[in-house]
């Protein structure tokens, strides 16, 4: 029996406002626990929430980016539940009238095809606090950090349109790329700025009826998400093939320990005793406000990809990678502006720089190598001052904080020799010192001579301590050997 997988995502995106959704408390990441939750975030008696206009604008911008209907009137509800990290006893969220209605997101797959994923809606809500557990079962304690309480979020709910992990990851990455490109979220997944809930079900291949789904909550890396989906699909198929049934439940997946487990059976909406929040007025959005936001909407990733192909002559593939990450795209453009060499700027940004940043777990915005510094290095590669090999050394130097490309080339004597007189002398010296190799070359059949050039190249490069310009040496060498035939 073969099975189809069905996946729908719910994505929490932290909006990049300076203050909370209903209070003036700071949203800055990394503060001492419980220093950034104010009386309003905790709903102390006598306080009233005031809606953050910037959070509303950011939500509308997301709606515009996915071509969604914007709710002219949206409203907040209270979703009641008891959790230690929710001192209010309810979450202020939107249920009946979300600010963003139906929309569409196009994803690109590895085989080059595209697929549309429908967005059911996106709503505004506040985040809860965070429970932290320490110790083991003999001696343990839990603490609660309420700094996150009241942080503005949009929750984006997709239709169950994805049919495997690849599509789900492509969709998640596309949402990441959209929200960072329009500047409504910093995209820092390790800091919880984006969290993914993955709904998964399986059904007999071709069946029209959806299977019972489980929801694995709070995944904050694409890698963990992929693992969680693959395991859950395999688990569900196992259960069903063994004659069991899937319980609709909320599950957890720990990416560090690779353990997946059930957390609780799924609540129904009526468990939450939703009711309209009596403290907040409906949110009225005017056409002017929407049009103003539309006019000022930053470039979207798809448009940027097209522009990169047209403006810089990049391949569609390279343009796609660069434009998928707003910070990387901005970095590339800054490098390209300074060195006027988009091809090399793209190669170095996506290659050496990205690899190095990944290794160190850094993001482009805190790269130790600035765009100006990388451009300085590329200028020296392009004018043949240094070879590709030396460039890697120089890059390491810049990364380590040893200065600009020119300073490092100067200080380490890395300058490539491109003076043709000097190179001709070098080649002549090496040929003279290796008469046996030269004889062998002359006596070799013409069709096989080409293979022998590498040996000479190696000796010449060695003699120059790697500083000879290899293209030029190649030319001079071929010419000199030719003269001997
Ligand atoms: P609820 O209201 O119970 O939370 P929703 O209908 O809002 O359920 O769906 C929540 C998420 O689950 C959506 O992203 C949706 O696409 C997804 N989903 C719904 N049914 C299925 C299913 N059978 N298999 C996989 N995903 C599903
Ligand atoms: Mg839901």
Coordinates of C-alpha atoms and ligand atoms in Angstrom, one line a residue:
X1 CA 0.0 0.0 0.0
X2 CA 1.4 3.4 -0.8
X3 CA 0.6 6.6 1.2
X4 CA 0.3 10.3 0.4
X5 CA 1.5 12.9 3.0
X6 CA -0.4 16.0 3.7
X7 CA 1.2 19.0 5.5
X8 CA -0.1 22.3 6.7
X9 CA 2.0 24.9 8.6
X10 CA 1.2 27.4 11.3
X11 CA 4.1 29.9 11.6
X12 CA 4.6 32.3 14.5
X13 CA 6.5 35.4 13.3
X14 CA 7.8 37.9 15.8
X15 CA 7.2 41.4 14.6
X16 CA 10.2 43.7 14.7
X17 CA 8.6 46.4 16.8
X18 CA 10.6 48.2 19.5
X19 CA 7.8 47.7 22.0
X20 CA 5.2 45.2 22.9
X21 CA 1.9 44.8 21.1
X22 CA -0.2 46.4 23.9
X23 CA 2.4 48.2 26.1
X24 CA 5.6 50.3 25.9
X25 CA 7.8 47.6 27.4
X26 CA 10.9 46.8 25.3
X27 CA 11.1 43.7 23.0
X28 CA 14.9 43.6 22.8
X29 CA 16.3 40.1 22.9
X30 CA 18.6 38.8 25.6
X31 CA 17.8 41.1 28.6
X32 CA 18.0 39.7 32.2
X33 CA 14.9 37.6 32.9
X34 CA 11.8 39.5 34.0
X35 CA 13.2 43.0 33.4
X36 CA 11.0 43.7 30.4
X37 CA 7.4 42.7 31.4
X38 CA 5.3 45.6 32.6
X39 CA 2.0 45.6 34.4
X40 CA 0.0 45.7 31.2
X41 CA 1.8 42.6 29.8
X42 CA 0.8 40.8 33.0
X43 CA -2.8 42.3 32.9
X44 CA -2.6 43.6 36.4
X45 CA -5.9 45.0 37.7
X46 CA -6.4 48.6 36.6
X47 CA -4.3 48.4 33.5
X48 CA -5.6 48.6 29.9
X49 CA -3.9 47.6 26.7
X50 CA -3.1 50.1 23.9
X51 CA -2.6 48.5 20.4
X52 CA 0.8 49.1 18.8
X53 CA 0.2 50.7 15.4
X54 CA 3.5 49.5 14.0
X55 CA 2.5 45.9 14.7
X56 CA -0.7 46.5 12.8
X57 CA 1.2 48.0 9.9
X58 CA 3.6 45.1 9.8
X59 CA 0.8 42.6 9.7
X60 CA -0.8 44.5 6.8
X61 CA 2.6 44.6 5.0
X62 CA 2.7 40.8 5.2
X63 CA -0.8 40.6 3.8
X64 CA 0.2 42.8 0.9
X65 CA 3.3 40.7 0.2
X66 CA 1.2 37.6 -0.2
X67 CA -1.5 39.3 -2.2
X68 CA -4.0 38.7 0.6
X69 CA -7.3 40.4 1.4
X70 CA -6.7 42.9 4.3
X71 CA -9.4 42.9 6.9
X72 CA -10.9 46.4 7.0
X73 CA -12.3 45.6 10.4
X74 CA -10.5 43.0 12.6
X75 CA -11.0 42.3 16.2
X76 CA -9.2 40.7 19.2
X77 CA -10.5 37.8 21.2
X78 CA -9.3 36.3 24.5
X79 CA -8.2 32.7 24.3
X80 CA -8.3 31.3 27.8
X81 CA -6.0 28.7 29.1
X82 CA -4.0 28.1 32.2
X83 CA -0.3 27.9 31.8
X84 CA 2.4 29.1 34.3
X85 CA 4.0 31.2 31.6
X86 CA 0.7 33.0 30.9
X87 CA 0.0 35.1 34.0
X88 CA -3.0 36.8 32.3
X89 CA -4.8 33.5 32.1
X90 CA -5.6 34.3 28.5
X91 CA -3.8 35.1 25.3
X92 CA -5.1 38.2 23.4
X93 CA -5.4 37.0 19.8
X94 CA -7.7 37.1 16.8
X95 CA -10.1 34.4 15.9
X96 CA -13.2 35.5 14.0
X97 CA -11.9 38.5 12.1
X98 CA -8.1 38.2 11.5
X99 CA -6.3 41.2 10.0
X100 CA -5.0 39.2 7.0
X101 CA -7.3 37.0 4.9
X102 CA -6.7 34.5 2.2
X103 CA -3.4 34.8 0.2
X104 CA -0.9 32.9 -1.9
X105 CA 2.8 32.0 -1.7
X106 CA 4.7 30.5 -4.6
X107 CA 7.4 28.1 -3.7
X108 CA 10.2 26.8 -6.0
X109 CA 11.3 23.2 -5.8
X110 CA 14.7 21.6 -6.4
X111 CA 13.6 20.3 -9.8
X112 CA 12.9 23.8 -10.9
X113 CA 9.1 23.5 -10.8
X114 CA 6.9 25.9 -8.8
X115 CA 3.9 25.3 -6.6
X116 CA 1.3 27.5 -5.0
X117 CA 0.6 27.3 -1.3
X118 CA -2.6 28.9 -0.1
X119 CA -2.6 30.9 3.0
X120 CA -5.8 30.5 5.0
X121 CA -5.2 33.7 7.0
X122 CA -2.7 35.5 9.3
X123 CA -3.7 37.0 12.6
X124 CA -2.2 39.3 15.2
X125 CA -1.5 38.0 18.7
X126 CA 0.7 38.4 21.7
X127 CA 3.4 35.9 22.8
X128 CA 3.5 34.2 26.2
X129 CA 6.4 34.0 28.7
X130 CA 8.8 31.2 28.8
X131 CA 9.2 28.4 31.3
X132 CA 12.8 27.2 31.9
X133 CA 13.5 23.9 33.6
X134 CA 16.8 23.0 35.2
X135 CA 18.2 20.0 37.0
X136 CA 17.1 16.3 36.9
X137 CA 14.3 14.4 38.5
X138 CA 16.0 14.2 41.9
X139 CA 16.5 17.9 42.2
X140 CA 15.0 20.3 39.7
X141 CA 13.3 23.6 39.6
X142 CA 11.5 25.7 37.0
X143 CA 11.8 29.4 36.5
X144 CA 9.6 31.7 34.4
X145 CA 10.9 34.5 32.3
X146 CA 8.1 36.9 31.3
X147 CA 10.2 39.1 29.0
X148 CA 8.5 37.6 26.0
X149 CA 5.0 38.2 27.4
X150 CA 3.2 40.6 25.1
X151 CA 5.7 40.4 22.2
X152 CA 3.8 41.1 19.0
X153 CA 3.4 38.1 16.7
X154 CA 1.5 37.2 13.5
X155 CA 0.5 33.6 13.2
X156 CA 0.4 32.6 9.6
X157 CA -1.9 29.6 8.8
X158 CA -1.4 27.7 5.6
X159 CA -3.9 25.4 3.9
X160 CA -2.8 21.7 3.9
X161 CA -1.2 22.1 0.5
X162 CA 2.2 20.6 1.0
X163 CA 2.9 16.9 0.2
X164 CA 6.4 16.2 1.5
X165 CA 9.1 17.6 3.7
X166 CA 10.9 19.3 0.8
X167 CA 7.8 21.4 0.0
X168 CA 7.2 22.3 3.6
X169 CA 10.8 23.4 4.0
X170 CA 10.7 25.4 0.8
X171 CA 7.5 27.1 2.1
X172 CA 9.0 27.8 5.5
X173 CA 12.1 29.3 3.9
X174 CA 10.0 31.4 1.5
X175 CA 8.0 32.9 4.4
X176 CA 11.3 33.6 6.2
X177 CA 12.6 35.3 3.1
X178 CA 9.4 37.4 2.7
X179 CA 9.2 38.6 6.2
X180 CA 12.9 39.5 6.4
X181 CA 12.8 41.2 3.0
X182 CA 10.0 43.5 3.9
X183 CA 11.6 44.1 7.3
X184 CA 8.8 43.0 9.6
X185 CA 10.9 40.3 11.4
X186 CA 14.6 39.9 12.1
X187 CA 14.3 36.2 11.1
X188 CA 16.6 35.1 13.9
X189 CA 15.3 31.6 14.4
X190 CA 17.7 30.6 17.1
X191 CA 16.3 33.5 19.2
X192 CA 12.7 32.3 18.6
X193 CA 11.8 35.0 16.1
X194 CA 10.2 32.4 13.9
X195 CA 8.6 29.2 15.1
X196 CA 7.0 26.5 13.0
X197 CA 4.1 24.2 14.0
X198 CA 3.9 21.3 11.5
X199 CA 0.6 19.5 10.9
X200 CA 1.1 16.2 9.3
X201 CA -1.3 13.4 8.2
X202 CA -1.2 10.5 5.8
X203 CA -3.8 9.0 3.5
X204 CA -4.0 6.1 1.0
X205 CA -2.5 7.3 -2.2
X206 CA -5.0 9.2 -4.3
X207 CA -7.7 9.2 -1.6
X208 CA -9.7 12.4 -1.4
X209 CA -10.3 12.1 2.3
X210 CA -7.7 13.7 4.6
X211 CA -6.3 11.5 7.4
X212 CA -6.2 12.5 11.1
X213 CA -3.3 14.9 11.7
X214 CA -0.9 15.5 14.5
X215 CA 0.7 18.9 15.2
X216 CA 4.4 19.1 16.1
X217 CA 4.9 22.4 17.8
X218 CA 7.6 25.0 18.1
X219 CA 10.3 23.9 15.6
X220 CA 12.8 26.6 15.2
X221 CA 15.2 25.3 12.6
X222 CA 14.6 24.1 9.0
X223 CA 16.8 21.0 9.7
X224 CA 14.8 20.0 12.8
X225 CA 11.6 20.6 10.9
X226 CA 12.6 18.2 8.1
X227 CA 13.6 15.5 10.6
X228 CA 10.3 16.0 12.6
X229 CA 8.2 15.6 9.4
X230 CA 10.0 12.6 8.1
X231 CA 9.8 10.8 11.5
X232 CA 6.2 11.7 12.0
X233 CA 5.2 10.4 8.5
X234 CA 7.0 7.1 9.1
X235 CA 5.4 6.8 12.5
X236 CA 1.9 7.4 11.2
X237 CA 2.3 4.9 8.4
X238 CA 3.7 2.3 10.9
X239 CA 0.8 2.8 13.3
X240 CA -1.8 2.5 10.5
X241 CA -0.2 -0.5 8.8
X242 CA -0.2 -2.2 12.2
X243 CA -3.9 -1.8 12.4
X244 CA -3.9 1.2 14.7
X245 CA -5.4 4.7 14.4
X246 CA -3.8 8.1 14.6
X247 CA -4.9 10.2 17.6
X248 CA -5.2 13.9 16.9
X249 CA -2.6 15.3 19.3
X250 CA 0.0 17.9 19.9
X251 CA 3.5 16.6 19.7
X252 CA 7.0 17.8 20.5
X253 CA 10.3 17.0 18.7
X254 CA 13.6 17.6 20.3
X255 CA 16.1 18.3 17.6
X256 CA 19.1 17.8 20.0
X257 CA 18.1 14.4 21.3
X258 CA 16.1 13.4 18.2
X259 CA 13.2 12.3 20.5
X260 CA 9.6 12.8 19.4
X261 CA 6.8 12.5 21.8
X262 CA 3.1 13.2 22.5
X263 CA 2.5 16.3 24.5
X264 CA -1.3 16.4 24.9
X265 CA -4.4 15.5 23.0
X266 CA -5.6 18.3 20.8
X267 CA -7.9 20.9 22.3
X268 CA -11.0 22.1 20.5
X269 CA -11.7 25.8 20.0
X270 CA -14.5 25.5 22.6
X271 CA -12.0 24.4 25.3
X272 CA -10.5 27.9 25.1
X273 CA -13.7 29.7 25.9
X274 CA -12.9 32.4 23.3
X275 CA -14.7 35.7 23.7
X276 CA -14.3 39.2 22.3
X277 CA -11.7 41.1 24.2
X278 CA -13.6 43.8 26.1
X279 CA -10.6 46.0 26.5
X280 CA -9.7 46.6 22.9
X281 CA -11.6 48.4 20.1
X282 CA -12.0 46.8 16.7
X283 CA -9.0 47.6 14.4
X284 CA -10.2 49.7 11.5
X285 CA -7.9 49.8 8.6
X286 CA -8.5 52.6 6.0
X287 CA -7.8 52.3 2.3
X288 CA -5.3 55.2 2.6
X289 CA -3.3 53.3 5.2
X290 CA -3.2 50.2 3.0
X291 CA -2.3 52.2 -0.1
X292 CA 0.5 54.1 1.8
X293 CA 1.9 50.8 3.0
X294 CA 1.6 49.3 -0.5
X295 CA 3.6 52.2 -2.0
X296 CA 6.4 51.8 0.5
X297 CA 6.5 48.0 0.5
X298 CA 10.2 47.0 0.1
X299 CA 11.2 44.8 -2.8
X300 CA 9.9 41.2 -2.5
X301 CA 12.3 38.2 -3.0
X302 CA 10.8 37.1 -6.3
X303 CA 11.1 40.6 -7.8
X304 CA 14.6 40.9 -6.4
X305 CA 15.6 37.6 -8.0
X306 CA 14.4 38.8 -11.4
X307 CA 16.2 42.1 -11.0
X308 CA 19.5 40.4 -10.0
X309 CA 19.3 38.4 -13.3
X310 CA 18.6 41.5 -15.4
X311 CA 20.8 44.0 -13.6
X312 CA 23.8 41.9 -12.7
X313 CA 23.7 39.1 -15.3
X314 CA 23.6 36.4 -12.6
X315 CA 22.1 33.0 -13.3
X316 CA 18.5 32.4 -12.1
X317 CA 19.8 29.9 -9.6
X318 CA 22.4 32.3 -8.0
X319 CA 19.9 35.2 -8.0
X320 CA 17.4 32.9 -6.3
X321 CA 19.9 31.9 -3.5
X322 CA 21.0 35.5 -2.9
X323 CA 17.5 37.0 -2.9
X324 CA 16.1 34.4 -0.6
X325 CA 18.0 36.0 2.3
X326 CA 17.5 39.8 2.6
X327 CA 20.7 40.4 4.6
X328 CA 22.7 38.4 2.1
X329 CA 21.1 40.1 -0.8
X330 CA 21.9 43.5 0.7
X331 CA 25.4 42.4 1.4
X332 CA 25.9 41.2 -2.2
X333 CA 24.7 44.5 -3.6
X334 CA 27.0 46.5 -1.3
X335 CA 30.0 44.4 -2.4
X336 CA 29.0 44.7 -6.0
X337 CA 28.6 48.5 -5.8
X338 CA 32.1 48.9 -4.5
X339 CA 34.0 46.4 -6.7
X340 CA 31.8 46.7 -9.9
X341 CA 32.2 43.0 -10.4
X342 CA 28.8 41.3 -9.7
X343 CA 29.9 37.8 -10.8
X344 CA 32.8 37.7 -8.3
X345 CA 30.7 39.5 -5.6
X346 CA 28.0 36.8 -6.0
X347 CA 30.5 33.9 -5.9
X348 CA 32.3 35.2 -2.8
X349 CA 29.2 36.1 -1.0
X350 CA 27.5 32.7 -1.6
X351 CA 30.7 30.7 -1.4
X352 CA 33.6 31.5 1.0
X353 CA 31.7 34.1 3.1
X354 CA 28.5 32.1 3.6
X355 CA 30.4 28.9 4.3
X356 CA 32.5 30.6 6.9
X357 CA 29.5 32.3 8.5
X358 CA 27.6 29.0 8.6
X359 CA 30.5 27.3 10.3
X360 CA 30.7 29.9 13.0
X361 CA 26.9 30.1 13.4
X362 CA 26.9 33.8 12.4
X363 CA 24.4 35.6 10.3
X364 CA 25.4 38.0 7.5
X365 CA 24.5 41.0 9.5
X366 CA 27.2 40.2 12.1
X367 CA 29.8 39.2 9.6
X368 CA 33.4 40.1 10.7
X369 CA 34.2 40.8 7.1
X370 CA 32.4 44.0 5.9
X371 CA 31.0 44.4 2.4
X372 CA 33.7 47.0 1.7
X373 CA 36.5 44.7 2.8
X374 CA 35.2 41.8 0.6
X375 CA 35.0 44.3 -2.3
X376 CA 38.6 45.3 -1.6
X377 CA 39.6 41.7 -1.9
X378 CA 37.7 41.2 -5.1
X379 CA 39.3 44.2 -6.7
X380 CA 42.7 42.6 -6.2
X381 CA 41.5 39.3 -7.6
X382 CA 40.1 41.0 -10.6
X383 CA 43.2 43.0 -11.4
X384 CA 45.3 39.9 -11.0
X385 CA 47.3 41.2 -8.1
X386 CA 46.6 38.0 -6.3
X387 CA 45.7 34.5 -7.3
X388 CA 42.6 32.6 -6.2
X389 CA 44.7 30.6 -3.7
X390 CA 46.2 33.7 -2.2
X391 CA 42.7 35.3 -2.1
X392 CA 41.6 32.6 0.4
X393 CA 44.6 33.5 2.6
X394 CA 43.8 37.2 2.4
X395 CA 40.1 36.4 3.2
X396 CA 41.2 34.5 6.3
X397 CA 43.3 37.5 7.3
X398 CA 40.4 40.0 6.9
X399 CA 38.2 37.6 8.9
X400 CA 40.8 37.5 11.7
X401 CA 40.8 41.3 11.8
X402 CA 44.3 41.8 10.3
X403 CA 43.1 44.7 8.1
X404 CA 42.0 45.4 4.6
X405 CA 43.0 43.2 1.6
X406 CA 45.7 45.7 0.5
X407 CA 47.2 45.9 4.0
X408 CA 47.3 42.1 4.3
X409 CA 48.8 41.6 0.8
X410 CA 51.4 44.2 1.6
X411 CA 52.3 42.9 5.0
X412 CA 52.5 39.3 4.0
X413 CA 54.2 40.0 0.6
X414 CA 51.5 38.1 -1.2
X415 CA 51.6 40.2 -4.3
X416 CA 51.2 38.1 -7.5
X417 CA 53.9 38.5 -10.1
X418 CA 52.3 39.6 -13.3
X419 CA 55.3 41.4 -14.8
X420 CA 55.9 39.5 -18.0
X421 CA 59.7 40.1 -18.1
X422 CA 60.1 38.6 -14.6
X423 CA 57.8 35.7 -15.5
X424 CA 59.7 34.9 -18.7
X425 CA 62.9 34.8 -16.8
X426 CA 61.3 32.5 -14.2
X427 CA 60.0 30.1 -16.8
X428 CA 63.4 30.1 -18.7
X429 CA 65.2 29.3 -15.4
X430 CA 63.0 26.4 -14.6
X431 CA 63.3 24.9 -18.1
X432 CA 67.1 25.3 -18.0
X433 CA 67.2 23.6 -14.6
X434 CA 65.1 20.6 -15.8
X435 CA 66.6 19.5 -19.1
X436 CA 65.5 15.9 -18.7
X437 CA 61.8 17.0 -18.4
X438 CA 62.2 19.2 -21.4
X439 CA 63.7 16.3 -23.5
X440 CA 60.9 14.1 -22.3
X441 CA 58.4 16.7 -23.4
X442 CA 59.9 17.0 -26.9
X443 CA 60.0 13.2 -27.3
X444 CA 56.4 12.7 -26.3
X445 CA 53.7 12.2 -28.9
X446 CA 52.0 15.5 -29.7
X447 CA 48.6 14.3 -28.5
X448 CA 50.0 13.5 -25.0
X449 CA 52.2 16.6 -24.5
X450 CA 49.5 18.6 -22.9
X451 CA 49.5 16.4 -19.9
X452 CA 53.1 17.1 -19.3
X453 CA 52.6 20.8 -18.8
X454 CA 51.3 20.4 -15.3
X455 CA 54.7 19.2 -14.1
X456 CA 56.4 22.4 -15.3
X457 CA 53.6 24.6 -13.9
X458 CA 54.1 23.0 -10.5
X459 CA 57.9 23.7 -10.5
X460 CA 57.4 27.3 -11.7
X461 CA 54.7 28.1 -9.1
X462 CA 57.0 26.5 -6.5
X463 CA 59.9 28.6 -7.6
X464 CA 57.8 31.8 -7.4
X465 CA 56.5 30.8 -4.0
X466 CA 53.0 30.7 -5.4
X467 CA 53.2 34.3 -6.5
X468 CA 53.4 33.9 -10.3
X469 CA 50.2 34.7 -12.2
X470 CA 49.2 31.2 -13.4
X471 CA 47.4 32.3 -16.6
X472 CA 50.4 34.2 -17.8
X473 CA 52.9 31.5 -16.8
X474 CA 50.8 29.0 -18.8
X475 CA 51.0 31.1 -21.9
X476 CA 54.7 31.8 -21.6
X477 CA 55.5 28.2 -20.9
X478 CA 53.5 26.9 -23.9
X479 CA 55.2 29.4 -26.1
X480 CA 58.7 28.6 -24.9
X481 CA 58.3 24.9 -25.2
X482 CA 56.8 25.3 -28.7
X483 CA 60.0 27.2 -29.7
X484 CA 62.0 24.1 -28.7
X485 CA 60.2 21.6 -30.8
Ligands
LIG1 P1 -7.7 24.0 14.1 O1 -8.7 25.1 13.8 O2 -8.2 22.8 14.7 O3 -6.4 24.5 14.6 P2 -7.2 24.3 11.3 O4 -8.2 23.9 10.3 O5 -7.1 25.7 11.6 O6 -7.4 23.5 12.6 O7 -5.8 23.8 10.7 C1 -4.6 24.0 11.4 C2 -3.5 23.7 10.5 O8 -3.5 22.3 10.2 C3 -3.6 24.4 9.1 O9 -2.2 24.7 8.8 C4 -4.1 23.3 8.2 O10 -3.5 23.5 6.9 C5 -3.5 22.0 8.8 N1 -4.3 20.9 8.6 C6 -5.7 20.7 8.7 N2 -6.1 19.5 8.4 C7 -4.9 18.8 8.1 C8 -4.7 17.4 7.7 N3 -5.6 16.5 7.6 N4 -3.4 17.1 7.5 C9 -2.4 17.9 7.6 N5 -2.6 19.2 7.9 C10 -3.8 19.7 8.2
LIG2 MG1 -5.2 26.5 14.7

